[in-house]
Amino acid sequence: MVQERGKDWCCTQVADVEIRDLRKCFGNVTAVDSLSLTVERGEFVTLLGPSGSGKTTTLMMIAGFETPTSGDILIGGESVISKPPFKRNIGMVFQNYSLFPHMTVFENIAFPLRMRKLQESEIRKRVLKALELVRLPDYPFRYPRQLSGGQQQRVALGRALVFDPPILLMDEPLGALDKNLREYMQLEIKSIQRQLKITTIYVTHDQQEALTLSDRIAVMNQGRIEQIGTPQEVYEKPCNRFVAGFIGESNFLKGKIIDRIGETWLIKTDSHLPIQTPYIDSLGPGMEVFVTVRPERVFLLRGEDAVDDANHFEGLVEEVNYVGEIVKYRIRLEGGEALWIKKPNVTGLRKYEEGDSVAVGWKWEDTGVFVG
Ligand code: ATP
């Protein structure tokens, strides 16, 4: 289906983006700090982080709407710091659509082409192609108020792409949509980006969206990038406690490193539970650490069933949360700590109730360890 849309359209001047040691201060607030990032041609990179972590400020500096305090931004190898926004030739989509209410869909999308003084016949050709690309071929004469939120965002996307920009920036473009439409539009955006192979930098605070869309994710916190990697890397191998807590769900147990056992560290939690984690060179005996394990990586069995694994404990089911496709259990471990466990709600899988005695366990390979 996607291949049929705007099929003779591909981005002809895709560029890479290089951000070097970027910093932005607003008075005594450092919004972005020592940020360096390279986005390859055709890559989809997401800036993911909590509110106030500097995502929008970074995007605005790339677009040219904010001036960096220091650092450099290169597009296609050329510094754009001294160029005004319109000369950077970047396509941009915002959360609030920013459509012109008094203009039809056709005129909204045509706007960047009129600014560039293209011939009327060329404008018409390109707008119709953009409408096809964003699946709105039947709505050229409607006004934004006559469209749903999802349709308005398609118009905004068409307008951002119609002038064949080398780079597309998107700031929470799906933030105003409901969950179902949001998930649908994620797939649309992804397929259009793949089709056009346009270099894209996307901002969101929604980790699921970032995992679904991105080639790589830059996890931001307090103006800095904490980790950058593929969705799998940041989920499976978070580099620190912040990333482990921000992407996906994690259980955190506080403890101290006791000794090395082969390729693992033996850690005693504050309540003296022994836990084995992968050996990490930079850590050593006596260090205070946090041990993490994802709720979906923990086995859950009836108390009398054995668990043959490095990290194996007795516990009691303290709370059961039914969440549709999964069931969440809070288990109070023998030492006193609590652990959340997630199990798919599928036929045939054993269900547990509050008060059940259980055995829990997980592989040491599935355990993370971070300095506190
Ligand atoms: P959100 O997800 O809430 O949009 P964000 O990660 O995009 O957050 P930014 O909007 O970039 O974060 O803001 C980063 C920091 O800079 C925040 O502390 C914010 O209050 C501050 N800030 C942003 N713009 C300005 C401004 N124009 N004047 C003063 N402070 C600002």
Short mmCIF file of C-alpha atoms and ligand atoms in Angstrom, two decimals:
data_model
loop_
_atom_site.label_atom_id
_atom_site.label_comp_id
_atom_site.label_asym_id
_atom_site.label_seq_id
_atom_site.Cartn_x
_atom_site.Cartn_y
_atom_site.Cartn_z
CA MET A 1 0.00 0.00 0.00
CA VAL A 2 2.72 2.43 1.06
CA GLN A 3 4.66 1.86 -2.16
CA GLU A 4 1.64 3.03 -4.15
CA ARG A 5 1.58 6.41 -2.44
CA GLY A 6 3.57 9.25 -3.98
CA LYS A 7 5.55 6.52 -5.66
CA ASP A 8 7.76 8.70 -7.81
CA TRP A 9 8.74 10.72 -4.77
CA CYS A 10 11.96 10.23 -2.93
CA CYS A 11 14.03 12.79 -1.08
CA THR A 12 16.73 13.91 -3.43
CA GLN A 13 18.98 15.83 -1.06
CA VAL A 14 19.03 13.86 2.18
CA ALA A 15 21.73 15.11 4.56
CA ASP A 16 23.43 14.05 7.73
CA VAL A 17 23.37 16.15 10.91
CA GLU A 18 26.26 16.62 13.27
CA ILE A 19 25.84 18.35 16.60
CA ARG A 20 29.07 19.32 18.34
CA ASP A 21 29.25 20.14 22.03
CA LEU A 22 26.00 22.09 21.96
CA ARG A 23 24.99 24.21 24.94
CA LYS A 24 22.04 26.49 25.60
CA CYS A 25 21.52 28.59 28.70
CA PHE A 26 18.43 30.63 29.51
CA GLY A 27 19.70 32.94 32.25
CA ASN A 28 21.01 30.58 34.90
CA VAL A 29 19.08 27.55 33.52
CA THR A 30 21.24 25.24 31.40
CA ALA A 31 18.66 23.67 29.08
CA VAL A 32 21.17 21.78 26.91
CA ASP A 33 24.66 20.88 28.02
CA SER A 34 27.66 19.41 26.13
CA LEU A 35 25.39 17.65 23.66
CA SER A 36 27.10 15.87 20.76
CA LEU A 37 25.24 13.69 18.31
CA THR A 38 25.66 12.49 14.74
CA VAL A 39 22.62 11.48 12.72
CA GLU A 40 23.43 9.58 9.52
CA ARG A 41 21.70 10.22 6.22
CA GLY A 42 18.29 8.58 6.16
CA GLU A 43 18.43 7.70 9.84
CA PHE A 44 15.52 8.11 12.30
CA VAL A 45 16.85 9.31 15.65
CA THR A 46 14.60 10.10 18.59
CA LEU A 47 15.40 12.42 21.48
CA LEU A 48 13.63 10.76 24.39
CA GLY A 49 13.53 12.15 27.89
CA PRO A 50 11.33 13.48 30.68
CA SER A 51 9.77 16.95 30.63
CA GLY A 52 12.43 19.65 30.86
CA SER A 53 15.32 17.44 29.71
CA GLY A 54 16.15 19.76 26.79
CA LYS A 55 14.62 17.90 23.83
CA THR A 56 12.64 20.80 22.34
CA THR A 57 15.46 23.27 22.91
CA THR A 58 17.82 20.97 20.99
CA LEU A 59 15.35 20.66 18.12
CA MET A 60 14.78 24.42 18.04
CA MET A 61 18.52 25.03 17.78
CA ILE A 62 18.76 22.60 14.83
CA ALA A 63 15.81 24.36 13.16
CA GLY A 64 17.32 27.78 13.84
CA PHE A 65 14.59 29.13 16.14
CA GLU A 66 16.98 29.21 19.13
CA THR A 67 20.61 30.36 19.07
CA PRO A 68 23.08 28.09 20.88
CA THR A 69 25.14 29.57 23.70
CA SER A 70 28.07 27.57 22.32
CA GLY A 71 28.76 24.59 20.07
CA ASP A 72 28.10 23.93 16.42
CA ILE A 73 25.48 22.26 14.18
CA LEU A 74 26.47 20.93 10.78
CA ILE A 75 24.02 19.82 8.11
CA GLY A 76 25.53 17.96 5.20
CA GLY A 77 28.98 18.89 6.54
CA GLU A 78 28.27 22.64 6.61
CA SER A 79 27.81 24.74 9.74
CA VAL A 80 24.32 26.26 9.85
CA ILE A 81 24.72 28.25 13.05
CA SER A 82 24.66 31.60 11.29
CA LYS A 83 21.83 30.68 8.90
CA PRO A 84 18.25 31.80 9.63
CA PRO A 85 15.59 29.05 9.82
CA PHE A 86 14.24 29.42 6.27
CA LYS A 87 17.71 29.05 4.78
CA ARG A 88 18.26 25.75 6.61
CA ASN A 89 15.57 24.18 4.42
CA ILE A 90 14.30 21.89 7.18
CA GLY A 91 10.82 20.32 7.35
CA MET A 92 9.17 20.68 10.73
CA VAL A 93 6.10 19.19 12.41
CA PHE A 94 4.85 20.38 15.81
CA GLN A 95 2.44 18.87 18.32
CA ASN A 96 -0.21 21.57 17.75
CA TYR A 97 -0.14 21.13 13.92
CA SER A 98 0.39 24.91 13.38
CA LEU A 99 -1.82 24.92 10.29
CA PHE A 100 -3.17 28.17 8.87
CA PRO A 101 -6.88 28.03 9.82
CA HIS A 102 -8.04 30.31 7.00
CA MET A 103 -6.34 28.24 4.29
CA THR A 104 -7.56 25.02 2.70
CA VAL A 105 -5.57 21.81 3.01
CA PHE A 106 -4.24 22.43 -0.50
CA GLU A 107 -3.09 25.95 0.35
CA ASN A 108 -1.55 24.90 3.65
CA ILE A 109 0.58 22.32 1.90
CA ALA A 110 1.33 24.69 -0.99
CA PHE A 111 2.56 27.40 1.39
CA PRO A 112 6.27 26.43 1.52
CA LEU A 113 6.28 26.14 -2.29
CA ARG A 114 4.71 29.58 -2.73
CA MET A 115 7.34 31.02 -0.37
CA ARG A 116 9.94 29.48 -2.68
CA LYS A 117 8.14 31.01 -5.67
CA LEU A 118 7.63 27.80 -7.61
CA GLN A 119 5.52 27.82 -10.78
CA GLU A 120 1.79 27.16 -10.29
CA SER A 121 1.87 23.93 -12.33
CA GLU A 122 4.77 22.60 -10.25
CA ILE A 123 3.01 23.59 -7.01
CA ARG A 124 -0.11 21.71 -8.04
CA LYS A 125 1.85 18.62 -9.01
CA ARG A 126 3.80 18.55 -5.75
CA VAL A 127 0.82 19.24 -3.49
CA LEU A 128 -1.23 16.46 -5.07
CA LYS A 129 1.70 14.09 -4.62
CA ALA A 130 2.08 15.15 -0.96
CA LEU A 131 -1.66 14.60 -0.39
CA GLU A 132 -1.31 11.13 -1.80
CA LEU A 133 1.72 10.43 0.39
CA VAL A 134 -0.11 11.38 3.60
CA ARG A 135 -3.30 9.64 2.45
CA LEU A 136 -5.50 12.70 2.10
CA PRO A 137 -6.07 12.79 -1.66
CA ASP A 138 -9.80 13.54 -1.27
CA TYR A 139 -9.53 16.52 1.07
CA PRO A 140 -7.71 19.34 -0.77
CA PHE A 141 -10.54 21.85 -0.33
CA ARG A 142 -11.34 21.28 3.32
CA TYR A 143 -10.26 23.69 6.03
CA PRO A 144 -8.29 22.48 9.08
CA ARG A 145 -11.39 22.84 11.35
CA GLN A 146 -13.17 20.30 9.13
CA LEU A 147 -10.52 17.64 9.81
CA SER A 148 -9.85 15.30 12.73
CA GLY A 149 -6.65 15.67 14.77
CA GLY A 150 -5.00 12.80 12.91
CA GLN A 151 -5.94 14.30 9.54
CA GLN A 152 -4.62 17.72 10.58
CA GLN A 153 -1.33 16.13 11.56
CA ARG A 154 -1.17 14.47 8.12
CA VAL A 155 -1.58 17.90 6.53
CA ALA A 156 1.22 19.24 8.73
CA LEU A 157 3.41 16.31 7.66
CA GLY A 158 2.55 16.90 3.99
CA ARG A 159 3.45 20.58 4.38
CA ALA A 160 6.77 19.67 6.05
CA LEU A 161 7.71 17.28 3.26
CA VAL A 162 6.36 19.01 0.15
CA PHE A 163 9.49 21.04 -0.56
CA ASP A 164 11.69 17.95 -0.42
CA PRO A 165 13.75 19.02 2.63
CA PRO A 166 16.98 17.17 3.44
CA ILE A 167 15.92 16.85 7.10
CA LEU A 168 12.65 16.39 8.96
CA LEU A 169 12.27 17.50 12.59
CA MET A 170 9.22 16.41 14.59
CA ASP A 171 8.36 17.68 18.07
CA GLU A 172 5.83 15.44 19.84
CA PRO A 173 3.75 15.28 16.63
CA LEU A 174 1.32 12.73 18.06
CA GLY A 175 1.02 14.26 21.52
CA ALA A 176 -2.53 15.53 20.97
CA LEU A 177 -3.96 12.26 19.61
CA ASP A 178 -5.69 9.46 21.48
CA LYS A 179 -3.86 6.16 22.03
CA ASN A 180 -5.28 4.17 19.10
CA LEU A 181 -4.80 6.96 16.58
CA ARG A 182 -1.36 7.60 17.98
CA GLU A 183 -0.30 4.00 17.43
CA TYR A 184 -1.75 4.03 13.92
CA MET A 185 0.01 7.30 13.06
CA GLN A 186 3.30 5.93 14.42
CA LEU A 187 3.19 3.22 11.77
CA GLU A 188 2.25 5.79 9.11
CA ILE A 189 5.13 8.08 10.04
CA LYS A 190 7.54 5.18 10.10
CA SER A 191 6.50 3.90 6.69
CA ILE A 192 6.63 7.39 5.11
CA GLN A 193 10.07 8.01 6.62
CA ARG A 194 11.34 4.63 5.37
CA GLN A 195 9.86 5.27 1.95
CA LEU A 196 11.43 8.72 1.58
CA LYS A 197 14.60 7.77 3.45
CA ILE A 198 14.59 11.25 4.94
CA THR A 199 16.93 12.03 7.84
CA THR A 200 14.59 12.50 10.81
CA ILE A 201 15.03 13.79 14.34
CA TYR A 202 11.97 13.13 16.46
CA VAL A 203 11.16 14.35 19.96
CA THR A 204 8.98 12.46 22.41
CA HIS A 205 8.72 11.64 26.09
CA ASP A 206 6.85 8.43 25.22
CA GLN A 207 9.28 5.52 25.42
CA GLN A 208 6.97 3.12 23.56
CA GLU A 209 6.79 5.55 20.66
CA ALA A 210 10.57 5.94 20.63
CA LEU A 211 11.09 2.16 20.68
CA THR A 212 8.58 1.66 17.84
CA LEU A 213 9.85 4.37 15.50
CA SER A 214 13.56 4.84 15.89
CA ASP A 215 16.73 3.50 14.33
CA ARG A 216 18.48 4.97 17.38
CA ILE A 217 17.29 6.64 20.56
CA ALA A 218 19.17 9.37 22.45
CA VAL A 219 17.98 9.25 26.06
CA MET A 220 18.15 12.76 27.53
CA ASN A 221 18.24 13.91 31.12
CA GLN A 222 18.94 17.41 32.43
CA GLY A 223 20.16 18.69 29.07
CA ARG A 224 22.55 15.83 28.40
CA ILE A 225 22.46 12.59 26.46
CA GLU A 226 22.71 9.74 28.95
CA GLN A 227 22.85 7.00 26.32
CA ILE A 228 22.44 6.65 22.59
CA GLY A 229 21.78 3.33 20.91
CA THR A 230 19.31 1.16 19.02
CA PRO A 231 15.98 0.51 20.75
CA GLN A 232 17.28 -2.93 21.68
CA GLU A 233 20.53 -1.55 23.12
CA VAL A 234 18.91 1.06 25.34
CA TYR A 235 16.27 -1.42 26.55
CA GLU A 236 18.49 -4.48 27.00
CA LYS A 237 21.71 -2.73 28.04
CA PRO A 238 20.86 0.54 29.79
CA CYS A 239 24.12 2.26 30.73
CA ASN A 240 22.96 3.65 34.07
CA ARG A 241 20.18 3.72 36.61
CA PHE A 242 18.37 6.63 34.97
CA VAL A 243 18.08 4.88 31.59
CA ALA A 244 17.09 1.58 33.23
CA GLY A 245 14.31 3.38 35.08
CA PHE A 246 13.15 5.57 32.21
CA ILE A 247 12.96 3.00 29.42
CA GLY A 248 10.59 0.17 30.24
CA GLU A 249 9.92 -0.92 33.80
CA SER A 250 12.58 -2.17 36.18
CA ASN A 251 12.80 -3.49 39.71
CA PHE A 252 15.60 -1.89 41.74
CA LEU A 253 17.16 -3.63 44.74
CA LYS A 254 19.81 -1.87 46.80
CA GLY A 255 22.87 -3.81 47.89
CA LYS A 256 26.63 -4.14 48.21
CA ILE A 257 29.15 -6.08 46.11
CA ILE A 258 30.61 -9.00 48.05
CA ASP A 259 32.82 -10.96 45.70
CA ARG A 260 33.52 -12.12 42.17
CA ILE A 261 32.29 -15.58 41.20
CA GLY A 262 33.56 -16.47 37.71
CA GLU A 263 31.88 -14.14 35.27
CA THR A 264 29.49 -12.72 37.88
CA TRP A 265 29.46 -10.39 40.86
CA LEU A 266 27.85 -11.69 44.02
CA ILE A 267 25.80 -8.95 45.64
CA LYS A 268 24.01 -8.95 48.97
CA THR A 269 20.91 -6.80 49.08
CA ASP A 270 20.20 -4.67 52.13
CA SER A 271 18.08 -7.56 53.43
CA HIS A 272 20.92 -10.04 52.72
CA LEU A 273 19.47 -11.74 49.64
CA PRO A 274 22.35 -13.04 47.50
CA ILE A 275 22.06 -11.94 43.86
CA GLN A 276 24.41 -12.68 41.00
CA THR A 277 24.86 -10.11 38.23
CA PRO A 278 27.16 -9.96 35.21
CA TYR A 279 30.76 -9.11 36.13
CA ILE A 280 31.61 -5.50 35.25
CA ASP A 281 35.23 -4.50 35.31
CA SER A 282 34.75 -1.01 36.71
CA LEU A 283 33.01 -2.27 39.87
CA GLY A 284 34.63 -3.83 42.93
CA PRO A 285 33.89 -5.47 46.29
CA GLY A 286 32.41 -3.16 48.91
CA MET A 287 30.72 -0.84 46.43
CA GLU A 288 27.12 0.20 47.05
CA VAL A 289 25.02 -0.66 43.98
CA PHE A 290 21.53 -1.03 42.59
CA VAL A 291 20.58 -4.35 41.08
CA THR A 292 17.86 -4.24 38.39
CA VAL A 293 15.69 -6.83 36.72
CA ARG A 294 12.85 -6.31 34.24
CA PRO A 295 9.43 -7.52 35.49
CA GLU A 296 8.97 -9.71 32.39
CA ARG A 297 12.27 -11.55 32.97
CA VAL A 298 11.31 -13.03 36.34
CA PHE A 299 10.00 -16.61 36.52
CA LEU A 300 7.04 -17.14 38.78
CA LEU A 301 6.15 -20.60 40.12
CA ARG A 302 4.15 -22.12 42.94
CA GLY A 303 6.18 -22.18 46.15
CA GLU A 304 6.68 -25.94 46.03
CA ASP A 305 8.09 -25.89 42.45
CA ALA A 306 11.86 -25.63 42.17
CA VAL A 307 13.64 -22.86 40.25
CA ASP A 308 17.03 -23.91 39.02
CA ASP A 309 18.66 -20.53 38.68
CA ALA A 310 21.30 -18.25 40.13
CA ASN A 311 18.83 -15.78 41.58
CA HIS A 312 16.11 -17.76 43.27
CA PHE A 313 13.94 -16.68 46.20
CA GLU A 314 10.78 -17.49 48.08
CA GLY A 315 8.01 -14.94 48.23
CA LEU A 316 4.35 -14.14 48.76
CA VAL A 317 1.94 -12.64 46.24
CA GLU A 318 1.00 -9.31 47.77
CA GLU A 319 -0.97 -7.66 44.96
CA VAL A 320 -2.43 -8.73 41.62
CA ASN A 321 -3.06 -6.11 38.92
CA TYR A 322 -5.09 -7.20 35.93
CA VAL A 323 -4.08 -4.98 32.96
CA GLY A 324 -5.74 -6.72 29.99
CA GLU A 325 -3.05 -8.45 27.97
CA ILE A 326 -0.79 -8.81 30.99
CA VAL A 327 -1.14 -9.50 34.70
CA LYS A 328 1.19 -7.74 37.14
CA TYR A 329 2.11 -9.31 40.46
CA ARG A 330 3.79 -7.64 43.40
CA ILE A 331 5.81 -10.24 45.27
CA ARG A 332 7.13 -9.66 48.78
CA LEU A 333 10.45 -11.52 48.87
CA GLU A 334 11.72 -13.53 51.82
CA GLY A 335 14.15 -10.72 52.72
CA GLY A 336 11.42 -8.06 52.78
CA GLU A 337 11.97 -6.36 49.40
CA ALA A 338 9.14 -6.16 46.86
CA LEU A 339 9.42 -7.16 43.21
CA TRP A 340 7.00 -6.50 40.36
CA ILE A 341 6.54 -9.33 37.87
CA LYS A 342 4.62 -9.20 34.57
CA LYS A 343 3.08 -12.26 32.93
CA PRO A 344 1.19 -12.42 29.64
CA ASN A 345 -2.51 -13.05 30.14
CA VAL A 346 -2.64 -16.10 27.88
CA THR A 347 -4.69 -19.27 28.01
CA GLY A 348 -3.00 -22.06 29.92
CA LEU A 349 -0.64 -19.87 31.92
CA ARG A 350 -1.02 -20.34 35.64
CA LYS A 351 -2.66 -17.47 37.52
CA TYR A 352 -1.82 -16.51 41.10
CA GLU A 353 -3.81 -14.88 43.84
CA GLU A 354 -3.01 -12.62 46.73
CA GLY A 355 -1.49 -14.65 49.58
CA ASP A 356 -0.09 -17.44 47.37
CA SER A 357 3.37 -18.73 48.26
CA VAL A 358 5.58 -18.53 45.22
CA ALA A 359 9.11 -19.14 44.03
CA VAL A 360 10.67 -16.48 41.85
CA GLY A 361 13.90 -16.54 39.89
CA TRP A 362 15.77 -14.91 37.06
CA LYS A 363 19.01 -15.42 35.19
CA TRP A 364 22.08 -13.50 36.25
CA GLU A 365 22.44 -12.48 32.57
CA ASP A 366 19.10 -10.64 32.88
CA THR A 367 20.30 -8.66 35.87
CA GLY A 368 21.68 -5.13 35.67
CA VAL A 369 24.02 -3.58 38.21
CA PHE A 370 24.62 0.17 38.60
CA VAL A 371 26.48 2.28 41.07
CA GLY A 372 23.94 3.94 43.36
P1 ATP B 1 8.96 18.99 27.41
O1 ATP B 1 8.90 17.51 27.11
O2 ATP B 1 8.18 19.35 28.64
O3 ATP B 1 8.63 19.84 26.22
P2 ATP B 1 11.81 19.29 26.94
O4 ATP B 1 12.62 18.09 27.24
O5 ATP B 1 11.48 19.56 25.52
O6 ATP B 1 10.50 19.30 27.83
P3 ATP B 1 12.83 21.97 26.98
O7 ATP B 1 11.52 22.56 26.59
O8 ATP B 1 13.90 21.93 25.97
O9 ATP B 1 12.62 20.51 27.57
O10 ATP B 1 13.33 22.77 28.27
C1 ATP B 1 14.58 22.48 28.90
C2 ATP B 1 14.76 23.45 30.08
O11 ATP B 1 14.94 24.76 29.58
C3 ATP B 1 13.60 23.49 31.03
O12 ATP B 1 14.09 23.66 32.33
C4 ATP B 1 12.83 24.73 30.58
O13 ATP B 1 12.12 25.30 31.64
C5 ATP B 1 13.97 25.63 30.11
N1 ATP B 1 13.55 26.56 29.05
C6 ATP B 1 13.14 26.20 27.81
N2 ATP B 1 12.85 27.29 27.07
C7 ATP B 1 13.08 28.35 27.87
C8 ATP B 1 12.97 29.78 27.71
N3 ATP B 1 12.58 30.31 26.56
N4 ATP B 1 13.29 30.56 28.76
C9 ATP B 1 13.71 30.04 29.91
N5 ATP B 1 13.84 28.71 30.14
C10 ATP B 1 13.53 27.89 29.15
#
